[in-house]
Tab-separated table of C-alpha atoms in Angstrom:
chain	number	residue	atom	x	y	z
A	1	UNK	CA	0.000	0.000	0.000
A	2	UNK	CA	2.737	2.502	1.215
A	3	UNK	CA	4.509	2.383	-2.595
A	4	UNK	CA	1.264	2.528	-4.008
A	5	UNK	CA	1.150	6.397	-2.279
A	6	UNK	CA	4.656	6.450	-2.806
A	7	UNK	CA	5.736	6.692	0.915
A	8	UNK	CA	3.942	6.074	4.240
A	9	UNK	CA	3.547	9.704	5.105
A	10	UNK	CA	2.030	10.240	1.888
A	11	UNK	CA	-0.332	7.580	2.061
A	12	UNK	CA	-1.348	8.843	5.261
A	13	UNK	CA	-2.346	12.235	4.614
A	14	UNK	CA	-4.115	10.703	1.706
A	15	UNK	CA	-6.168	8.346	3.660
A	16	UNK	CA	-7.390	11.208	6.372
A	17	UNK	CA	-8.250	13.298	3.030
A	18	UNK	CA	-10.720	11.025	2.111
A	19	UNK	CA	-11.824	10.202	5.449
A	20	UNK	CA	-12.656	13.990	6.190
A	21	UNK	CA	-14.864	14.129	2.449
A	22	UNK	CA	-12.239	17.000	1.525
A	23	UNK	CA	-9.004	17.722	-0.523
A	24	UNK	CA	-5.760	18.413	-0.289
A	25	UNK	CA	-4.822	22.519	-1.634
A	26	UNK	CA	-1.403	22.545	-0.187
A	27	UNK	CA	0.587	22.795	-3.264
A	28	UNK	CA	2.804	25.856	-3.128
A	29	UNK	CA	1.738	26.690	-6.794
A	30	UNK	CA	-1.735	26.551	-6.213
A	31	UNK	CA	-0.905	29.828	-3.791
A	32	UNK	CA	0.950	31.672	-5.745
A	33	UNK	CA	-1.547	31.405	-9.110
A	34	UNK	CA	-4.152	32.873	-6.849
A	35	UNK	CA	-2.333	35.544	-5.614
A	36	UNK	CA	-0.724	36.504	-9.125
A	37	UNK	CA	-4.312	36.090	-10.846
A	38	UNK	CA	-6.011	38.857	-7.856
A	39	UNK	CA	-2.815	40.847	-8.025
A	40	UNK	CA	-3.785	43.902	-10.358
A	41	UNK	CA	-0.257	44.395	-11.344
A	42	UNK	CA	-0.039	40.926	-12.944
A	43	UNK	CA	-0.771	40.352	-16.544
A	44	UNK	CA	-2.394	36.610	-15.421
A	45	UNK	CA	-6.602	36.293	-15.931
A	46	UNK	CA	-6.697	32.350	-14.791
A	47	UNK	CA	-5.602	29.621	-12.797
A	48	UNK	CA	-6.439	25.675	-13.603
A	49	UNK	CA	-6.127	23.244	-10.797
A	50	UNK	CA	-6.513	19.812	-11.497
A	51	UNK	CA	-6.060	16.290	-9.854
A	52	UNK	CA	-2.943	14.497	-9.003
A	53	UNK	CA	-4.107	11.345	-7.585
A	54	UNK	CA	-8.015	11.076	-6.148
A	55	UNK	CA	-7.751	13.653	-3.069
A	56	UNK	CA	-4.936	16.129	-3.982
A	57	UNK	CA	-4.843	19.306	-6.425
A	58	UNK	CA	-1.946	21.135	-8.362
A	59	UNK	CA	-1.589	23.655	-10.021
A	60	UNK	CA	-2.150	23.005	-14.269
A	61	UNK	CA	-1.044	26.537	-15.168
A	62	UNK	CA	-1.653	30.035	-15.700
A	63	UNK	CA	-2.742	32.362	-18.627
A	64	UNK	CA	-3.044	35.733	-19.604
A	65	UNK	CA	-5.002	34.875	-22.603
A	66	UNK	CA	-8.787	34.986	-23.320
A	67	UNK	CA	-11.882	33.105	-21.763
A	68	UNK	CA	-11.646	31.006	-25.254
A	69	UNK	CA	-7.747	30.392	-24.385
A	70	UNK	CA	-8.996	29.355	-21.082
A	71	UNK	CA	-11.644	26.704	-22.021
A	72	UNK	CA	-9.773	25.225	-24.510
A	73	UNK	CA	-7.215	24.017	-21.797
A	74	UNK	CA	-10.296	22.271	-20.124
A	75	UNK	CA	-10.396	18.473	-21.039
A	76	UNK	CA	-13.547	15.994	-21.273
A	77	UNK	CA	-12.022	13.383	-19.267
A	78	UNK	CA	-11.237	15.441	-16.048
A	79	UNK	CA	-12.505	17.574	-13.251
A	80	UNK	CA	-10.797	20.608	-13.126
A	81	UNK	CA	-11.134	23.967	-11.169
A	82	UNK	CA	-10.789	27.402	-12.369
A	83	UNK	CA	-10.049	31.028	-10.916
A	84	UNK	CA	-10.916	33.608	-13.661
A	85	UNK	CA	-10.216	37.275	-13.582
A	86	UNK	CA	-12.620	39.267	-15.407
A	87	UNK	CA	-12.009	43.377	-16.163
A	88	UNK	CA	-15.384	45.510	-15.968
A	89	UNK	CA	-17.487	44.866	-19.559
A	90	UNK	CA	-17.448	45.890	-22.862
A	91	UNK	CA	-17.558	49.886	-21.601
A	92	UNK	CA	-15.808	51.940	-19.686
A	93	UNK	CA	-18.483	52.934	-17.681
A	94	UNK	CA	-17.465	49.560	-15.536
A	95	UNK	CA	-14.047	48.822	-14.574
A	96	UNK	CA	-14.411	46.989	-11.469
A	97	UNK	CA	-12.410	43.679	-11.430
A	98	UNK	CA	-14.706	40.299	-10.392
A	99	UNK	CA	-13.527	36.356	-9.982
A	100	UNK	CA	-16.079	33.655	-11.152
A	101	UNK	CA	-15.283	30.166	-9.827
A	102	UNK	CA	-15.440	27.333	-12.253
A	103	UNK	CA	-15.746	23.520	-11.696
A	104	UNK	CA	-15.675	21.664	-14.516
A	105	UNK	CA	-16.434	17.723	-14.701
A	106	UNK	CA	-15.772	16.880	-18.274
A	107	UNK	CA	-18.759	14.863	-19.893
A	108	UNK	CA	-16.757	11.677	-19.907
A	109	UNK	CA	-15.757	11.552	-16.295
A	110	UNK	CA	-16.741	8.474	-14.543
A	111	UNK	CA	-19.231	8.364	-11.546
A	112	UNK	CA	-16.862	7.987	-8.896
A	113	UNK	CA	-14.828	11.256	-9.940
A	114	UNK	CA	-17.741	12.791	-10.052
A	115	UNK	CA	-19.279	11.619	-6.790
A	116	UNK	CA	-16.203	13.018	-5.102
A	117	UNK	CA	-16.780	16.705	-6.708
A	118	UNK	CA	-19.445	17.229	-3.951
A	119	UNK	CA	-17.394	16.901	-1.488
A	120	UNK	CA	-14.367	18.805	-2.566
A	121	UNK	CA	-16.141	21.885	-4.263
A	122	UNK	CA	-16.439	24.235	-0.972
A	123	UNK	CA	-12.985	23.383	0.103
A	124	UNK	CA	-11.261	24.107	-3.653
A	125	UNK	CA	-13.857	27.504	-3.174
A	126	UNK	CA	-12.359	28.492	0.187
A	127	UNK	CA	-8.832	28.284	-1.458
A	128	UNK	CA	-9.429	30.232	-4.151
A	129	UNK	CA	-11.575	32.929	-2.088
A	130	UNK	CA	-14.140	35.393	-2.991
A	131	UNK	CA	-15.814	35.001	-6.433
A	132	UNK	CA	-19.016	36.922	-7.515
A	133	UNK	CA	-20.319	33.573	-9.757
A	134	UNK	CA	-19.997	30.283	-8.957
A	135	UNK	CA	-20.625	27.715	-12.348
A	136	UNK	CA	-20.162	24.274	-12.868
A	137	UNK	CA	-20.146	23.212	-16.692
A	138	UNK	CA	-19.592	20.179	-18.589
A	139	UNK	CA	-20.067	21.782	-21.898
A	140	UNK	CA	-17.359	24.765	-22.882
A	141	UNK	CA	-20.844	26.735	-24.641
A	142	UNK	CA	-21.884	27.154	-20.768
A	143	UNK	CA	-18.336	29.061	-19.805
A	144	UNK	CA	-17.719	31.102	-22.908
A	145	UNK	CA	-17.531	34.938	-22.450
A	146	UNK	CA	-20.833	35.907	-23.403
A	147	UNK	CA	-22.493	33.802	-20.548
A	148	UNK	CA	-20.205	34.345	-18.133
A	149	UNK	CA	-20.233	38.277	-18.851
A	150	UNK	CA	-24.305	37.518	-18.502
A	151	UNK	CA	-24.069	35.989	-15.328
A	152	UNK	CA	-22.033	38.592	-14.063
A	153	UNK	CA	-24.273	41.404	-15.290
A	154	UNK	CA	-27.016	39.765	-13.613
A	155	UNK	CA	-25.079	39.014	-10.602
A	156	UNK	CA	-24.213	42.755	-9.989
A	157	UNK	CA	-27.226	44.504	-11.281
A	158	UNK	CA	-25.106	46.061	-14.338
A	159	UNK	CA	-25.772	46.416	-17.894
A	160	UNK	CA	-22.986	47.177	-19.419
A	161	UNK	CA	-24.401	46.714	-22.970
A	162	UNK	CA	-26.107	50.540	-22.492
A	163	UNK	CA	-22.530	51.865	-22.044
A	164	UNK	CA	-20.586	49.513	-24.486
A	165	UNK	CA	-17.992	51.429	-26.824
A	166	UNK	CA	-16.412	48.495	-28.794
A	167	UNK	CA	-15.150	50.505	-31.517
A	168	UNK	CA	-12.590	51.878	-29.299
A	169	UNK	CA	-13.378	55.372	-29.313
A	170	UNK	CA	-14.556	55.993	-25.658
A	171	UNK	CA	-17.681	58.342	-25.641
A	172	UNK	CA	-19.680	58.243	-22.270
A	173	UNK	CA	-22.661	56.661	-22.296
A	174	UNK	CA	-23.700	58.077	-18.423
A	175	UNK	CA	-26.676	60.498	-20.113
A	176	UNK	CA	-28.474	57.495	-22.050
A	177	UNK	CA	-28.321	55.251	-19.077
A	178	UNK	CA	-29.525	57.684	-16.676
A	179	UNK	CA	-32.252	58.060	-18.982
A	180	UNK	CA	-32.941	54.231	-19.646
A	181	UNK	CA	-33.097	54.365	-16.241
A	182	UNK	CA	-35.867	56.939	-15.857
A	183	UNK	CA	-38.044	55.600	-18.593
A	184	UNK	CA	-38.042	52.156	-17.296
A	185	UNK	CA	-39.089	53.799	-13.867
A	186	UNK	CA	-41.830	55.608	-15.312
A	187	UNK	CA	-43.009	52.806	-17.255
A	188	UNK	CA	-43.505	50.776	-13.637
A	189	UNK	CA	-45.094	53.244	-12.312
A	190	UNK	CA	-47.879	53.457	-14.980
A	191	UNK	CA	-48.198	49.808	-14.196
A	192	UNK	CA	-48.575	50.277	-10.810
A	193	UNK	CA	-51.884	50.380	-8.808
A	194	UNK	CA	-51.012	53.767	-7.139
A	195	UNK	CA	-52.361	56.795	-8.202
A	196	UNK	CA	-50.269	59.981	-7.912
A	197	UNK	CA	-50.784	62.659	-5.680
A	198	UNK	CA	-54.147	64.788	-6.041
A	199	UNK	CA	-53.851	67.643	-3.378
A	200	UNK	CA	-57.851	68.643	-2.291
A	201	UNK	CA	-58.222	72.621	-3.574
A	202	UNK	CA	-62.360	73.458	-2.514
A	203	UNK	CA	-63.139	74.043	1.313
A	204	UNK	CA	-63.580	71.209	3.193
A	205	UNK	CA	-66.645	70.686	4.766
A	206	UNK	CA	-67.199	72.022	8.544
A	207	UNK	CA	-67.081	68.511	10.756
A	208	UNK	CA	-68.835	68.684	14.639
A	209	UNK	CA	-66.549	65.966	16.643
A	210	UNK	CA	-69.233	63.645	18.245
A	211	UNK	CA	-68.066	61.179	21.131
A	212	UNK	CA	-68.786	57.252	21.143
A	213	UNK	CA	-72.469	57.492	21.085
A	214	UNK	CA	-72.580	59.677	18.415
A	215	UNK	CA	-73.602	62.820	20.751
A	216	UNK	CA	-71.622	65.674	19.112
A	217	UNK	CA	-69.150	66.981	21.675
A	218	UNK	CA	-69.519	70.259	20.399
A	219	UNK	CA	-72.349	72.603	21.444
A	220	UNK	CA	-73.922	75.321	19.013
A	221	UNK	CA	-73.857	78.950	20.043
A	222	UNK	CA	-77.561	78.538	20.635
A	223	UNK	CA	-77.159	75.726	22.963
A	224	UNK	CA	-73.976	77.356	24.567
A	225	UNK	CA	-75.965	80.235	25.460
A	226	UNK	CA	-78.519	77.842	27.644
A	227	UNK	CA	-76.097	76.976	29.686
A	228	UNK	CA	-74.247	80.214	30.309
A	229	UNK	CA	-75.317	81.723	33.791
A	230	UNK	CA	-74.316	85.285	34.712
A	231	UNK	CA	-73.591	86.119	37.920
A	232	UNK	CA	-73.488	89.213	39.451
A	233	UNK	CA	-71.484	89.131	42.910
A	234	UNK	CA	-72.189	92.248	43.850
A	235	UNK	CA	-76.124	91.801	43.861
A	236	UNK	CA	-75.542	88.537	45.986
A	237	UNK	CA	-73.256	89.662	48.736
A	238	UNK	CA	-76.911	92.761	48.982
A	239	UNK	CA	-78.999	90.360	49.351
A	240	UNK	CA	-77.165	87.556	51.996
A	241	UNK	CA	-76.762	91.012	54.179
């Protein structure tokens, strides 16, 4: 068993792997992709990891190329795990930077292979940290750019077709998008079942507050005057002497 793993140590570490469902990220290259792909002074856009034995990942390489470059290094008959750097959109209204996470379990990968993805995924993810989209693929039309630029856009609540400037002569596109954005608002708002504000302009009626039988808590001058008693204190103290 021990030259089957090469050593004893090695067949040890192996074993625990698979007892604990998880995998083993330790290679030093599988660090320094990641760092080199999120470092913004780097000219790398992905890292491949891929299996060296059932329970252990290295690094496959690193490219600077496209998303097409990047899939085509993807093979049918493995699982394989990608981090993929991906600048803003077509405009230059968006220039933030964002990560997707891909798994890929080639169409002709056996059950067993497969089986294991499950429990190696979130562990591969917490090496590779933060990524806005998560996709697993077995078919390269599911990871080429236009989808993943989709997901993305939907993802972030961007569309950066409003602002896009392929031909290469930047022109902002700010005005038409604030204005795409105020059409679509009034649009929903003519769908909506709330009227606007009507502000009342005639007199409003005069109201007489009433209590909880309905007996208006109010009196009328007329009645107020029944019930008004003058006194005159001078005629009183007279007539007590």
């Amino acid at each position: 068993i021990a030259d089957r793993w090469g050593d004893a140590e090695a067949f040890s570490e192996g074993k625990k792997a698979r007892a604990m469902g998880s995998v083993d990220v330790s290679d030093g290259g599988i660090s320094t992709a990641i760092a080199s792909v999120r470092d913004d002074g780097t000219d790398d856009m992905y890292a491949i990891l891929k299996y060296d034995g059932k329970a252990k990942l290295i690094l496959q390489k690193t490219g600077s190329g496209s998303m097409d470059e990047m899939a085509g290094e993807l093979d049918d008959g493995e699982v394989q795990y990608v981090l993929l750097r991906v600048e803003g959109g077509r405009d230059q209204e968006s220039k933030a930077v964002k990560f997707v996470f891909i798994t890929w379990v080639g169409a002709s990968v056996g059950g067993m292979a497969k089986g294991r993805v499950a429990s190696h995924k979130m562990a591969v993810k917490d090496a590779l940290g933060w990524t806005v989209v998560d996709i697993q693929a077995d078919d390269k039309d599911d990871i080429s750019e236009e989808v993943i630029r989709e997901k993305l856009k939907k993802a972030s609540g961007a569309n950066y077709d409003l602002g896009s400037n392929a031909g290469g002569n930047y022109e902002s596109k700010a005005g038409e998008i604030q204005a795409a954005g105020r059409n679509n608002y009034q649009t929903l708002e003519k769908e909506s079942n709330i009227g606007p504000v009507v502000f009342e302009t005639r007199a409003l009626p005069k109201e007489t507050p009433i209590d909880l039988g309905g007996r208006p808590m109010v009196a009328s001058a007329t009645e107020g005057k029944k019930n008004t008693v003058i006194r005159d204190e001078g005629a009183k103290m007279k007539g007590e002497e």
